[in-house]
Amino acid sequence: MNQEDQSHEDPSPQMPEVDRSLLHELVAYLRDNRTELREEWVARITQAQLLGVMTPEEIFSEVTAVYDNYVDALETGSIETLQAYARDLSERIIPRGVETHEVLGIVLLLRDVLARALFVEYQRDADLLNRILDAYEPAANRIAVTVSVSFVEERERVIREQQEAIRELSTPVLQVRDRLLILPIIGVLDSARARQLTEQLLGAIQANRAKVVVIDITGVATIDLTVANHLVQTVEAARLMGASAIITGLSSKIAQTLVDLGVDLSMMRTVGDLQGGLEEAERLIGHRPTAKGSRPDAAAP
Amino acid sequence: MSVAILRQGDYLIASIQVDLSDSQVLELRDELSERIGRVRARGLIIDVAALDVIDSFVARSLGSIAITARLRGAETVITGIEPDVAIAMVQFDLDLAPLRTALDLDEALSLLDRLTQGAGEDEA
Amino acid sequence: MRHEVRVPISSDADLVPARAEGRALARELGFSQTDATLIATAISEIARNIVVHARSGELVMTGIQQPHRYGLVIVASDAGPGIPEIDTALERGHTSRRSLGLGLPGARRLMDEFEVETDAAKGTTVTMTKWRARDELERLRARRRERA
Ligand SMILES: Nc1ncnc2c1ncn2[C@@H]1O[C@H](COP(=O)(O)OP(=O)(O)OP(=O)(O)O)[C@@H](O)[C@H]1O
Ligand SMILES: [Mg+2]
């Protein structure tokens, strides 16, 4: 970008050292004309119908902050502050549905607005104009890339979290028959997910007036102490609501882990596999005659 | 009245109407113990749905009501514990085993029927 | 929306409004039903400790906002005798009253942050915070629902 400069010989990989003095002039110009340039930028943003989800006041205040950070970055050659601001801004606007093309659009607009202003300001001296643009362009491009990349990274982070949430939400509590629920747990159990499963299960117990829940952990590969204790608490909480819980699919590896961790399994009813668990559940339900036909029917093979 | 106590056959049903202070919980304990003896109740159901929370004090008091009731010849079943309350309760390292629970009044009644019929029980 | 709620604590009857106010404020701040109950339960334990161990004191509950999260801070203070061995008091089963010593460790488990400052001369201040889980995800989900 800053190749063969006419006055200096040191193409530094960082900011173009060559044009430091010009940058100062540039920065002074941008500060002096802050009000008009900022307004021009806002006008162009509105015209291009970018940031439609934000109010004009919000746009103006964000634009002001970006403008000032932008000029500072030009002056100091350090983009850290701008980068931090861009992350923060992205975090705020992503949930409101601002899209990548809008962010790219606004930074490119700023670049254009400023370039055009420089052009007008220095057009009488073509040589100076050239050198000013040489100083401006690489810095401006670097800033545009920084802001856009910050936004995209932030957006990717949000999408990852969203996917995680969807995966979590997709663990179903199945009603097998009247008053009997199955909670098949598959995948990695961390404490956040365990907590969520507990809430889901207890809510389902209430909604279905469940008497027995079978928690099948065949699909769980490993378990740690926190999660194990959580499981014990879930069983106890279900009991407090009046439902019995049966754990099935406890692999010998997990059983060993639980024993090694010293988890108190005495309160837990465990049955080898899901089939056995369901039979045990039928027995428990049938054991208590209630209003509806909850005698053990012939369903269990 | 903050607690409605009804008699149904051999059973007493205490239905808590509002959140209770600690002293009201202790009054309830004494009142129930006295009434169980007076009417020779064989079963006691306490509906706790109106309690805002069941913290360590309330949980302990419910346990001691159950133990006292048993000494006076009645089995106790707690009903109306909501999911969020249950989640909070298990955070305390309390021994909640003395608390027998049921999902609702119907369940509580049939559990009491079973408990007071034979001695036969294999409830966890 | 209210941002600060004060509840004076001088008898066990004061626990009832303390729990109710804590729950109401938590709900106003957008906490889930479960979290509101956990908060109310922790309040109950800490307020009871004031009544039992220090006679009287005050709870101040405040909604706080940080860049990307909301929280509820509860400060329970009293001018009582202080807790002589705070580290052991925070462990289960340590009590000066032949009680079970479950209050402090239980309340601590129910909250996200928990600090005790205690001094025989000045009394005890418990500061506990709960953060609203997954603020950002909630906003995203709401927005997706809006769009759908
Ligand atoms: N506000 C306080 N002022 C003075 N001492 C306190 C205070 N809060 C707690 N303590 C001390 O810390 C100990 C532990 O408190 P904790 O709430 O865990 O147990 P407890 O109140 O004794 O029993 P429980 O809460 O299980 O009924 C108390 O026994 C008491 O000595
Ligand atoms: Mg206590």
PDB file of N, CA and C in Angstrom, chain A residues 68-123:
ATOM      1  N   ASP A  68     -14.772   9.941  16.523  1.00  0.00           N
ATOM      2  CA  ASP A  68     -13.686  10.390  17.392  1.00  0.00           C
ATOM      3  C   ASP A  68     -12.630   9.301  17.570  1.00  0.00           C
ATOM      4  N   ASN A  69     -13.110   8.068  17.738  1.00  0.00           N
ATOM      5  CA  ASN A  69     -12.163   6.961  17.859  1.00  0.00           C
ATOM      6  C   ASN A  69     -11.350   6.780  16.578  1.00  0.00           C
ATOM      7  N   TYR A  70     -12.030   7.011  15.493  1.00  0.00           N
ATOM      8  CA  TYR A  70     -11.426   6.868  14.172  1.00  0.00           C
ATOM      9  C   TYR A  70     -10.277   7.863  14.012  1.00  0.00           C
ATOM     10  N   VAL A  71     -10.568   9.121  14.359  1.00  0.00           N
ATOM     11  CA  VAL A  71      -9.545  10.153  14.227  1.00  0.00           C
ATOM     12  C   VAL A  71      -8.377   9.881  15.185  1.00  0.00           C
ATOM     13  N   ASP A  72      -8.717   9.436  16.405  1.00  0.00           N
ATOM     14  CA  ASP A  72      -7.659   9.077  17.357  1.00  0.00           C
ATOM     15  C   ASP A  72      -6.772   7.969  16.795  1.00  0.00           C
ATOM     16  N   ALA A  73      -7.420   6.982  16.171  1.00  0.00           N
ATOM     17  CA  ALA A  73      -6.652   5.858  15.625  1.00  0.00           C
ATOM     18  C   ALA A  73      -5.725   6.345  14.519  1.00  0.00           C
ATOM     19  N   LEU A  74      -6.213   7.255  13.704  1.00  0.00           N
ATOM     20  CA  LEU A  74      -5.358   7.825  12.660  1.00  0.00           C
ATOM     21  C   LEU A  74      -4.162   8.525  13.290  1.00  0.00           C
ATOM     22  N   GLU A  75      -4.427   9.251  14.352  1.00  0.00           N
ATOM     23  CA  GLU A  75      -3.392  10.056  14.967  1.00  0.00           C
ATOM     24  C   GLU A  75      -2.337   9.197  15.665  1.00  0.00           C
ATOM     25  N   THR A  76      -2.795   8.240  16.460  1.00  0.00           N
ATOM     26  CA  THR A  76      -1.852   7.477  17.274  1.00  0.00           C
ATOM     27  C   THR A  76      -1.299   6.267  16.537  1.00  0.00           C
ATOM     28  N   GLY A  77      -1.978   5.848  15.502  1.00  0.00           N
ATOM     29  CA  GLY A  77      -1.551   4.640  14.810  1.00  0.00           C
ATOM     30  C   GLY A  77      -1.943   3.393  15.582  1.00  0.00           C
ATOM     31  N   SER A  78      -2.606   3.559  16.721  1.00  0.00           N
ATOM     32  CA  SER A  78      -3.025   2.394  17.507  1.00  0.00           C
ATOM     33  C   SER A  78      -4.531   2.209  17.391  1.00  0.00           C
ATOM     34  N   ILE A  79      -4.916   0.992  17.040  1.00  0.00           N
ATOM     35  CA  ILE A  79      -6.336   0.786  16.807  1.00  0.00           C
ATOM     36  C   ILE A  79      -7.020   0.092  17.981  1.00  0.00           C
ATOM     37  N   GLU A  80      -6.277  -0.077  19.099  1.00  0.00           N
ATOM     38  CA  GLU A  80      -6.855  -0.857  20.188  1.00  0.00           C
ATOM     39  C   GLU A  80      -8.152  -0.270  20.742  1.00  0.00           C
ATOM     40  N   THR A  81      -8.133   1.048  20.980  1.00  0.00           N
ATOM     41  CA  THR A  81      -9.325   1.677  21.545  1.00  0.00           C
ATOM     42  C   THR A  81     -10.508   1.527  20.594  1.00  0.00           C
ATOM     43  N   LEU A  82     -10.213   1.771  19.330  1.00  0.00           N
ATOM     44  CA  LEU A  82     -11.271   1.664  18.334  1.00  0.00           C
ATOM     45  C   LEU A  82     -11.801   0.235  18.274  1.00  0.00           C
ATOM     46  N   GLN A  83     -10.880  -0.716  18.359  1.00  0.00           N
ATOM     47  CA  GLN A  83     -11.256  -2.121  18.309  1.00  0.00           C
ATOM     48  C   GLN A  83     -12.175  -2.482  19.482  1.00  0.00           C
ATOM     49  N   ALA A  84     -11.783  -2.013  20.669  1.00  0.00           N
ATOM     50  CA  ALA A  84     -12.597  -2.292  21.856  1.00  0.00           C
ATOM     51  C   ALA A  84     -13.976  -1.669  21.691  1.00  0.00           C
ATOM     52  N   TYR A  85     -13.992  -0.438  21.178  1.00  0.00           N
ATOM     53  CA  TYR A  85     -15.275   0.216  20.990  1.00  0.00           C
ATOM     54  C   TYR A  85     -16.115  -0.545  19.968  1.00  0.00           C
ATOM     55  N   ALA A  86     -15.450  -1.002  18.903  1.00  0.00           N
ATOM     56  CA  ALA A  86     -16.180  -1.718  17.847  1.00  0.00           C
ATOM     57  C   ALA A  86     -16.799  -3.009  18.391  1.00  0.00           C
ATOM     58  N   ARG A  87     -16.063  -3.707  19.244  1.00  0.00           N
ATOM     59  CA  ARG A  87     -16.603  -4.928  19.868  1.00  0.00           C
ATOM     60  C   ARG A  87     -17.825  -4.613  20.687  1.00  0.00           C
ATOM     61  N   ASP A  88     -17.645  -3.579  21.498  1.00  0.00           N
ATOM     62  CA  ASP A  88     -18.717  -3.193  22.403  1.00  0.00           C
ATOM     63  C   ASP A  88     -19.970  -2.779  21.625  1.00  0.00           C
ATOM     64  N   LEU A  89     -19.727  -1.977  20.601  1.00  0.00           N
ATOM     65  CA  LEU A  89     -20.831  -1.525  19.754  1.00  0.00           C
ATOM     66  C   LEU A  89     -21.522  -2.737  19.120  1.00  0.00           C
ATOM     67  N   SER A  90     -20.719  -3.663  18.606  1.00  0.00           N
ATOM     68  CA  SER A  90     -21.289  -4.842  17.949  1.00  0.00           C
ATOM     69  C   SER A  90     -22.163  -5.619  18.919  1.00  0.00           C
ATOM     70  N   GLU A  91     -21.652  -5.763  20.129  1.00  0.00           N
ATOM     71  CA  GLU A  91     -22.399  -6.518  21.120  1.00  0.00           C
ATOM     72  C   GLU A  91     -23.765  -5.877  21.362  1.00  0.00           C
ATOM     73  N   ARG A  92     -23.775  -4.554  21.314  1.00  0.00           N
ATOM     74  CA  ARG A  92     -25.033  -3.856  21.557  1.00  0.00           C
ATOM     75  C   ARG A  92     -25.986  -3.947  20.369  1.00  0.00           C
ATOM     76  N   ILE A  93     -25.425  -3.888  19.152  1.00  0.00           N
ATOM     77  CA  ILE A  93     -26.335  -3.789  18.006  1.00  0.00           C
ATOM     78  C   ILE A  93     -26.701  -5.133  17.397  1.00  0.00           C
ATOM     79  N   ILE A  94     -25.899  -6.172  17.671  1.00  0.00           N
ATOM     80  CA  ILE A  94     -26.242  -7.473  17.094  1.00  0.00           C
ATOM     81  C   ILE A  94     -27.607  -7.974  17.562  1.00  0.00           C
ATOM     82  N   PRO A  95     -27.864  -7.901  18.870  1.00  0.00           N
ATOM     83  CA  PRO A  95     -29.184  -8.376  19.305  1.00  0.00           C
ATOM     84  C   PRO A  95     -30.331  -7.597  18.671  1.00  0.00           C
ATOM     85  N   ARG A  96     -30.040  -6.390  18.190  1.00  0.00           N
ATOM     86  CA  ARG A  96     -31.115  -5.606  17.586  1.00  0.00           C
ATOM     87  C   ARG A  96     -31.243  -5.897  16.103  1.00  0.00           C
ATOM     88  N   GLY A  97     -30.419  -6.793  15.617  1.00  0.00           N
ATOM     89  CA  GLY A  97     -30.599  -7.251  14.248  1.00  0.00           C
ATOM     90  C   GLY A  97     -29.805  -6.470  13.204  1.00  0.00           C
ATOM     91  N   VAL A  98     -28.795  -5.726  13.614  1.00  0.00           N
ATOM     92  CA  VAL A  98     -27.970  -5.023  12.627  1.00  0.00           C
ATOM     93  C   VAL A  98     -27.131  -6.071  11.877  1.00  0.00           C
ATOM     94  N   GLU A  99     -27.082  -5.947  10.553  1.00  0.00           N
ATOM     95  CA  GLU A  99     -26.438  -6.973   9.732  1.00  0.00           C
ATOM     96  C   GLU A  99     -25.006  -6.577   9.352  1.00  0.00           C
ATOM     97  N   THR A 100     -24.233  -7.588   8.945  1.00  0.00           N
ATOM     98  CA  THR A 100     -22.840  -7.345   8.583  1.00  0.00           C
ATOM     99  C   THR A 100     -22.713  -6.299   7.472  1.00  0.00           C
ATOM    100  N   HIS A 101     -23.578  -6.413   6.459  1.00  0.00           N
ATOM    101  CA  HIS A 101     -23.445  -5.472   5.330  1.00  0.00           C
ATOM    102  C   HIS A 101     -23.677  -4.032   5.773  1.00  0.00           C
ATOM    103  N   GLU A 102     -24.483  -3.841   6.806  1.00  0.00           N
ATOM    104  CA  GLU A 102     -24.732  -2.476   7.277  1.00  0.00           C
ATOM    105  C   GLU A 102     -23.485  -1.893   7.925  1.00  0.00           C
ATOM    106  N   VAL A 103     -22.812  -2.751   8.712  1.00  0.00           N
ATOM    107  CA  VAL A 103     -21.615  -2.271   9.388  1.00  0.00           C
ATOM    108  C   VAL A 103     -20.517  -1.966   8.368  1.00  0.00           C
ATOM    109  N   LEU A 104     -20.346  -2.911   7.422  1.00  0.00           N
ATOM    110  CA  LEU A 104     -19.386  -2.662   6.350  1.00  0.00           C
ATOM    111  C   LEU A 104     -19.751  -1.393   5.612  1.00  0.00           C
ATOM    112  N   GLY A 105     -21.030  -1.249   5.319  1.00  0.00           N
ATOM    113  CA  GLY A 105     -21.524  -0.067   4.607  1.00  0.00           C
ATOM    114  C   GLY A 105     -21.164   1.213   5.323  1.00  0.00           C
ATOM    115  N   ILE A 106     -21.386   1.259   6.638  1.00  0.00           N
ATOM    116  CA  ILE A 106     -21.136   2.539   7.304  1.00  0.00           C
ATOM    117  C   ILE A 106     -19.656   2.881   7.408  1.00  0.00           C
ATOM    118  N   VAL A 107     -18.799   1.870   7.606  1.00  0.00           N
ATOM    119  CA  VAL A 107     -17.376   2.230   7.669  1.00  0.00           C
ATOM    120  C   VAL A 107     -16.849   2.651   6.302  1.00  0.00           C
ATOM    121  N   LEU A 108     -17.368   2.006   5.255  1.00  0.00           N
ATOM    122  CA  LEU A 108     -16.928   2.415   3.916  1.00  0.00           C
ATOM    123  C   LEU A 108     -17.453   3.808   3.587  1.00  0.00           C
ATOM    124  N   LEU A 109     -18.673   4.101   4.066  1.00  0.00           N
ATOM    125  CA  LEU A 109     -19.207   5.441   3.844  1.00  0.00           C
ATOM    126  C   LEU A 109     -18.336   6.498   4.516  1.00  0.00           C
ATOM    127  N   LEU A 110     -17.901   6.194   5.726  1.00  0.00           N
ATOM    128  CA  LEU A 110     -17.060   7.167   6.422  1.00  0.00           C
ATOM    129  C   LEU A 110     -15.771   7.386   5.637  1.00  0.00           C
ATOM    130  N   ARG A 111     -15.216   6.271   5.159  1.00  0.00           N
ATOM    131  CA  ARG A 111     -13.991   6.380   4.379  1.00  0.00           C
ATOM    132  C   ARG A 111     -14.221   7.288   3.167  1.00  0.00           C
ATOM    133  N   ASP A 112     -15.356   7.083   2.501  1.00  0.00           N
ATOM    134  CA  ASP A 112     -15.666   7.885   1.314  1.00  0.00           C
ATOM    135  C   ASP A 112     -15.903   9.347   1.649  1.00  0.00           C
ATOM    136  N   VAL A 113     -16.681   9.570   2.695  1.00  0.00           N
ATOM    137  CA  VAL A 113     -16.991  10.947   3.090  1.00  0.00           C
ATOM    138  C   VAL A 113     -15.695  11.702   3.359  1.00  0.00           C
ATOM    139  N   LEU A 114     -14.814  11.048   4.095  1.00  0.00           N
ATOM    140  CA  LEU A 114     -13.564  11.718   4.441  1.00  0.00           C
ATOM    141  C   LEU A 114     -12.682  11.905   3.208  1.00  0.00           C
ATOM    142  N   ALA A 115     -12.588  10.881   2.378  1.00  0.00           N
ATOM    143  CA  ALA A 115     -11.747  10.982   1.183  1.00  0.00           C
ATOM    144  C   ALA A 115     -12.232  12.118   0.291  1.00  0.00           C
ATOM    145  N   ARG A 116     -13.546  12.191   0.149  1.00  0.00           N
ATOM    146  CA  ARG A 116     -14.108  13.229  -0.682  1.00  0.00           C
ATOM    147  C   ARG A 116     -13.816  14.625  -0.130  1.00  0.00           C
ATOM    148  N   ALA A 117     -13.935  14.733   1.197  1.00  0.00           N
ATOM    149  CA  ALA A 117     -13.677  16.024   1.832  1.00  0.00           C
ATOM    150  C   ALA A 117     -12.210  16.412   1.623  1.00  0.00           C
ATOM    151  N   LEU A 118     -11.327  15.426   1.759  1.00  0.00           N
ATOM    152  CA  LEU A 118      -9.906  15.696   1.567  1.00  0.00           C
ATOM    153  C   LEU A 118      -9.661  16.158   0.133  1.00  0.00           C
ATOM    154  N   PHE A 119     -10.348  15.490  -0.749  1.00  0.00           N
ATOM    155  CA  PHE A 119     -10.211  15.826  -2.162  1.00  0.00           C
ATOM    156  C   PHE A 119     -10.583  17.286  -2.412  1.00  0.00           C
ATOM    157  N   VAL A 120     -11.711  17.675  -1.868  1.00  0.00           N
ATOM    158  CA  VAL A 120     -12.162  19.055  -2.035  1.00  0.00           C
ATOM    159  C   VAL A 120     -11.178  20.027  -1.397  1.00  0.00           C
ATOM    160  N   GLU A 121     -10.725  19.663  -0.209  1.00  0.00           N
ATOM    161  CA  GLU A 121      -9.851  20.558   0.549  1.00  0.00           C
ATOM    162  C   GLU A 121      -8.513  20.791  -0.161  1.00  0.00           C
ATOM    163  N   TYR A 122      -7.967  19.709  -0.723  1.00  0.00           N
ATOM    164  CA  TYR A 122      -6.602  19.810  -1.250  1.00  0.00           C
ATOM    165  C   TYR A 122      -6.524  19.769  -2.768  1.00  0.00           C
ATOM    166  N   GLN A 123      -7.638  19.926  -3.448  1.00  0.00           N
ATOM    167  CA  GLN A 123      -7.615  19.697  -4.889  1.00  0.00           C
ATOM    168  C   GLN A 123      -6.726  20.706  -5.631  1.00  0.00           C
TER     169      GLN A 123
END
